[in-house]
mmCIF file of C-alpha atoms in Angstrom:
data_model
loop_
_atom_site.group_PDB
_atom_site.id
_atom_site.type_symbol
_atom_site.label_atom_id
_atom_site.label_comp_id
_atom_site.label_asym_id
_atom_site.label_seq_id
_atom_site.Cartn_x
_atom_site.Cartn_y
_atom_site.Cartn_z
ATOM 1 C CA MET A 1 71.096 160.305 126.405
ATOM 2 C CA THR A 2 70.094 162.681 123.628
ATOM 3 C CA ALA A 3 70.677 162.103 119.922
ATOM 4 C CA MET A 4 72.969 165.125 119.895
ATOM 5 C CA ALA A 5 75.226 163.645 122.597
ATOM 6 C CA THR A 6 75.414 160.355 120.718
ATOM 7 C CA ALA A 7 76.281 162.134 117.458
ATOM 8 C CA ARG A 8 79.125 164.035 119.107
ATOM 9 C CA ARG A 9 80.653 160.806 120.398
ATOM 10 C CA THR A 10 80.660 159.253 116.922
ATOM 11 C CA THR A 11 83.969 160.258 115.416
ATOM 12 C CA ALA A 12 85.444 159.680 111.984
ATOM 13 C CA GLN A 13 87.381 156.648 113.143
ATOM 14 C CA THR A 14 84.322 154.983 114.693
ATOM 15 C CA ARG A 15 82.304 155.484 111.530
ATOM 16 C CA ILE A 16 81.848 152.572 109.159
ATOM 17 C CA PHE A 17 83.120 152.832 105.598
ATOM 18 C CA GLN A 18 81.160 150.987 102.914
ATOM 19 C CA LEU A 19 83.678 150.066 100.232
ATOM 20 C CA LYS A 20 83.077 148.649 96.786
ATOM 21 C CA ILE A 21 86.223 146.888 95.622
ATOM 22 C CA GLN A 22 86.305 145.901 91.961
ATOM 23 C CA LEU A 23 88.981 144.283 89.844
ATOM 24 C CA ALA A 24 89.927 146.692 87.083
ATOM 25 C CA THR A 25 89.773 145.580 83.428
ATOM 26 C CA ILE A 26 87.900 142.321 84.142
ATOM 27 C CA ARG A 27 84.572 141.906 82.339
ATOM 28 C CA PRO A 28 82.060 140.886 83.506
ATOM 29 C CA PRO A 29 83.018 142.654 86.734
ATOM 30 C CA VAL A 30 84.428 140.871 89.773
ATOM 31 C CA TRP A 31 83.680 142.880 92.924
ATOM 32 C CA ARG A 32 83.000 142.795 96.663
ATOM 33 C CA ARG A 33 81.208 145.232 98.980
ATOM 34 C CA VAL A 34 82.608 145.342 102.500
ATOM 35 C CA LEU A 35 81.924 147.378 105.613
ATOM 36 C CA VAL A 36 85.026 148.268 107.624
ATOM 37 C CA PRO A 37 85.687 150.537 110.607
ATOM 38 C CA GLY A 38 87.184 153.885 109.638
ATOM 39 C CA GLU A 39 90.126 153.338 111.977
ATOM 40 C CA ILE A 40 91.312 150.325 109.991
ATOM 41 C CA ASP A 41 94.874 150.839 108.814
ATOM 42 C CA LEU A 42 95.799 150.065 105.222
ATOM 43 C CA GLY A 43 97.729 146.953 106.235
ATOM 44 C CA GLU A 44 94.562 145.594 107.827
ATOM 45 C CA LEU A 45 92.513 146.694 104.811
ATOM 46 C CA HIS A 46 94.949 144.748 102.621
ATOM 47 C CA ALA A 47 94.195 141.627 104.697
ATOM 48 C CA VAL A 48 90.438 142.241 104.406
ATOM 49 C CA ILE A 49 90.697 142.575 100.614
ATOM 50 C CA GLN A 50 92.799 139.417 100.400
ATOM 51 C CA THR A 51 90.189 137.495 102.379
ATOM 52 C CA ALA A 52 87.147 138.968 100.605
ATOM 53 C CA PHE A 53 88.536 138.093 97.192
ATOM 54 C CA GLY A 54 90.091 134.764 98.151
ATOM 55 C CA TRP A 55 93.646 135.768 97.275
ATOM 56 C CA THR A 56 96.418 133.938 99.139
ATOM 57 C CA ASN A 57 98.558 136.933 100.192
ATOM 58 C CA SER A 58 101.525 135.417 98.368
ATOM 59 C CA HIS A 59 102.685 138.584 96.593
ATOM 60 C CA LEU A 60 103.534 142.224 97.185
ATOM 61 C CA HIS A 61 100.888 144.921 97.096
ATOM 62 C CA GLN A 62 100.415 148.664 97.388
ATOM 63 C CA PHE A 63 97.705 151.275 97.710
ATOM 64 C CA GLU A 64 97.681 154.532 95.769
ATOM 65 C CA ILE A 65 95.756 157.447 97.184
ATOM 66 C CA GLY A 66 96.248 160.730 95.399
ATOM 67 C CA GLU A 67 99.969 161.180 94.756
ATOM 68 C CA HIS A 68 101.048 158.806 97.505
ATOM 69 C CA ARG A 69 101.785 155.100 97.628
ATOM 70 C CA TYR A 70 101.279 153.008 100.764
ATOM 71 C CA GLY A 71 102.542 149.519 101.475
ATOM 72 C CA THR A 72 105.573 147.784 102.921
ATOM 73 C CA HIS A 73 109.115 148.738 102.012
ATOM 74 C CA ASP A 74 110.800 146.521 99.417
ATOM 75 C CA PRO A 75 113.655 148.172 97.506
ATOM 76 C CA ASP A 76 113.858 145.249 95.055
ATOM 77 C CA TRP A 77 110.446 146.259 93.660
ATOM 78 C CA GLY A 78 110.918 150.013 93.907
ATOM 79 C CA LEU A 79 108.940 150.177 97.123
ATOM 80 C CA ASP A 80 111.528 151.973 99.204
ATOM 81 C CA ASP A 81 109.640 155.280 99.074
ATOM 82 C CA VAL A 82 106.166 154.017 100.011
ATOM 83 C CA ARG A 83 104.476 155.263 103.133
ATOM 84 C CA ASP A 84 103.990 152.739 105.928
ATOM 85 C CA GLU A 85 100.526 151.222 105.473
ATOM 86 C CA SER A 86 100.366 150.148 109.128
ATOM 87 C CA ARG A 87 100.542 153.803 110.183
ATOM 88 C CA SER A 88 97.959 155.031 107.672
ATOM 89 C CA THR A 89 94.297 154.813 108.651
ATOM 90 C CA LEU A 90 91.448 154.825 106.169
ATOM 91 C CA PHE A 91 89.452 157.620 107.796
ATOM 92 C CA ARG A 92 92.442 159.994 107.584
ATOM 93 C CA LEU A 93 93.027 159.286 103.878
ATOM 94 C CA ALA A 94 89.581 158.930 102.312
ATOM 95 C CA GLY A 95 85.988 160.001 102.681
ATOM 96 C CA GLU A 96 82.661 159.335 101.062
ATOM 97 C CA GLY A 97 82.936 159.347 97.276
ATOM 98 C CA ASN A 98 86.735 158.984 97.234
ATOM 99 C CA ARG A 99 88.488 156.357 95.120
ATOM 100 C CA LEU A 100 91.786 154.668 95.721
ATOM 101 C CA SER A 101 93.738 151.993 93.955
ATOM 102 C CA TYR A 102 94.996 148.717 95.405
ATOM 103 C CA THR A 103 97.403 146.623 93.336
ATOM 104 C CA TYR A 104 98.192 143.031 94.244
ATOM 105 C CA ASP A 105 100.952 140.914 92.702
ATOM 106 C CA PHE A 106 103.237 143.189 90.692
ATOM 107 C CA GLY A 107 103.887 140.392 88.203
ATOM 108 C CA ASP A 108 100.235 139.725 87.397
ATOM 109 C CA ASN A 109 99.286 143.311 88.322
ATOM 110 C CA TRP A 110 95.773 142.821 89.709
ATOM 111 C CA GLU A 111 94.528 146.380 90.102
ATOM 112 C CA HIS A 112 91.481 146.909 92.292
ATOM 113 C CA LEU A 113 89.426 150.098 92.293
ATOM 114 C CA VAL A 114 88.261 150.882 95.818
ATOM 115 C CA THR A 115 85.370 153.330 96.152
ATOM 116 C CA VAL A 116 84.137 154.709 99.452
ATOM 117 C CA GLU A 117 80.425 154.478 98.662
ATOM 118 C CA LYS A 118 79.135 155.636 102.041
ATOM 119 C CA VAL A 119 80.281 156.521 105.529
ATOM 120 C CA LEU A 120 77.788 155.179 108.053
ATOM 121 C CA ASP A 121 77.178 155.075 111.785
ATOM 122 C CA PRO A 122 78.020 151.700 113.313
ATOM 123 C CA GLN A 123 75.091 149.385 114.064
ATOM 124 C CA ALA A 124 74.922 147.949 117.572
ATOM 125 C CA GLY A 125 75.697 144.250 117.630
ATOM 126 C CA ARG A 126 77.014 144.141 114.065
ATOM 127 C CA ARG A 127 80.455 142.699 113.364
ATOM 128 C CA TYR A 128 82.997 144.623 111.314
ATOM 129 C CA PRO A 129 84.524 143.992 108.866
ATOM 130 C CA THR A 130 81.750 142.242 106.994
ATOM 131 C CA CYS A 131 81.057 141.428 103.352
ATOM 132 C CA THR A 132 77.552 142.387 102.245
ATOM 133 C CA ALA A 133 77.628 141.651 98.505
ATOM 134 C CA GLY A 134 79.782 140.577 95.615
ATOM 135 C CA ARG A 135 79.802 139.140 92.139
ATOM 136 C CA ARG A 136 81.803 136.433 90.406
ATOM 137 C CA ALA A 137 84.744 134.353 91.514
ATOM 138 C CA CYS A 138 88.137 135.886 92.030
ATOM 139 C CA PRO A 139 90.654 134.750 89.398
ATOM 140 C CA PRO A 140 93.105 132.133 90.685
ATOM 141 C CA GLU A 141 96.564 133.206 91.824
ATOM 142 C CA ASP A 142 99.332 133.218 89.220
ATOM 143 C CA VAL A 143 97.030 132.823 86.209
ATOM 144 C CA GLY A 144 98.811 135.601 84.344
ATOM 145 C CA GLY A 145 96.957 138.741 85.390
ATOM 146 C CA PRO A 146 93.972 140.228 83.588
ATOM 147 C CA TRP A 147 95.441 139.392 80.178
ATOM 148 C CA GLY A 148 96.106 135.743 81.104
ATOM 149 C CA TYR A 149 92.779 135.281 82.881
ATOM 150 C CA GLY A 150 90.835 135.473 79.609
ATOM 151 C CA ASP A 151 93.116 132.854 78.042
ATOM 152 C CA PHE A 152 92.708 130.690 81.135
ATOM 153 C CA LEU A 153 88.892 130.855 80.898
ATOM 154 C CA ASP A 154 88.972 130.117 77.154
ATOM 155 C CA ALA A 155 91.147 127.057 77.732
ATOM 156 C CA LEU A 156 88.938 125.726 80.533
ATOM 157 C CA ALA A 157 85.755 126.173 78.483
ATOM 158 C CA ASP A 158 87.075 124.315 75.435
ATOM 159 C CA PRO A 159 88.099 120.663 75.908
ATOM 160 C CA ASN A 160 89.851 120.845 72.510
ATOM 161 C CA HIS A 161 91.983 123.845 73.507
ATOM 162 C CA GLU A 162 95.700 123.027 73.541
ATOM 163 C CA ASP A 163 96.018 124.256 77.159
ATOM 164 C CA HIS A 164 92.786 122.702 78.475
ATOM 165 C CA GLY A 165 94.520 119.761 80.153
ATOM 166 C CA HIS A 166 97.231 121.920 81.685
ATOM 167 C CA TRP A 167 94.829 124.458 83.214
ATOM 168 C CA THR A 168 92.321 121.819 84.333
ATOM 169 C CA GLU A 169 95.056 119.996 86.201
ATOM 170 C CA TRP A 170 96.540 123.235 87.519
ATOM 171 C CA ILE A 171 93.179 124.373 88.909
ATOM 172 C CA ASP A 172 92.641 120.866 90.349
ATOM 173 C CA GLY A 173 89.432 120.130 88.495
ATOM 174 C CA SER A 174 87.033 122.942 87.805
ATOM 175 C CA PHE A 175 86.585 126.672 88.180
ATOM 176 C CA ASP A 176 83.270 128.519 87.925
ATOM 177 C CA PRO A 177 83.945 132.177 87.126
ATOM 178 C CA ASP A 178 80.313 133.069 87.875
ATOM 179 C CA SER A 179 80.282 131.730 91.431
ATOM 180 C CA PHE A 180 80.440 133.839 94.563
ATOM 181 C CA ASP A 181 79.839 132.543 98.073
ATOM 182 C CA LEU A 182 78.676 135.504 100.167
ATOM 183 C CA VAL A 183 78.116 133.452 103.320
ATOM 184 C CA GLY A 184 81.545 131.808 103.104
ATOM 185 C CA THR A 185 83.295 135.087 102.301
ATOM 186 C CA ASP A 186 81.664 136.878 105.219
ATOM 187 C CA ALA A 187 82.426 133.984 107.543
ATOM 188 C CA ALA A 188 86.104 134.199 106.565
ATOM 189 C CA LEU A 189 86.099 137.852 107.663
ATOM 190 C CA GLU A 190 85.016 136.862 111.191
ATOM 191 C CA ALA A 191 88.697 136.295 111.981
ATOM 192 C CA PHE A 192 89.179 140.084 111.923
ATOM 193 C CA ALA A 193 86.371 140.884 114.382
#
């Protein structure tokens, strides 16, 4: 088989999208790099992001791409006009260099910036999705969003802080904001393969 014939059979949906997903407004940055098939729908991408960051999928979410919002319908949160994420595939909505927004938990408002860094040919024998890199621990659920996360870290770091005992008990011991387990994160994504 010639290289030309192989190239023609590789379509947009069988291409692999390298995504860098970073929490907005958190410094130092918290991010993950994942490789996903282009035919992944946004509902599946939501599940990949939840797993890669260690979120618990306990709250509503939405994607914003251009002028459009994608997610699941929920009129109580003003999500009655969103497009169905399960019918919206990544390769039809984004290409190399594009950015989209993913917001998780409308109370805490964790905004993630998703950048399509590259669009690649699939590698034989490689599992997708996969996590190839990342930095720092994901903030715990229900810690109060980006604004509350800083207070949470301050309280944990200072045994004399008035909220130290509360947060230490709430987190069940300790929390290392600098930790990231690449092997464990990638292993968790095996469920999608």
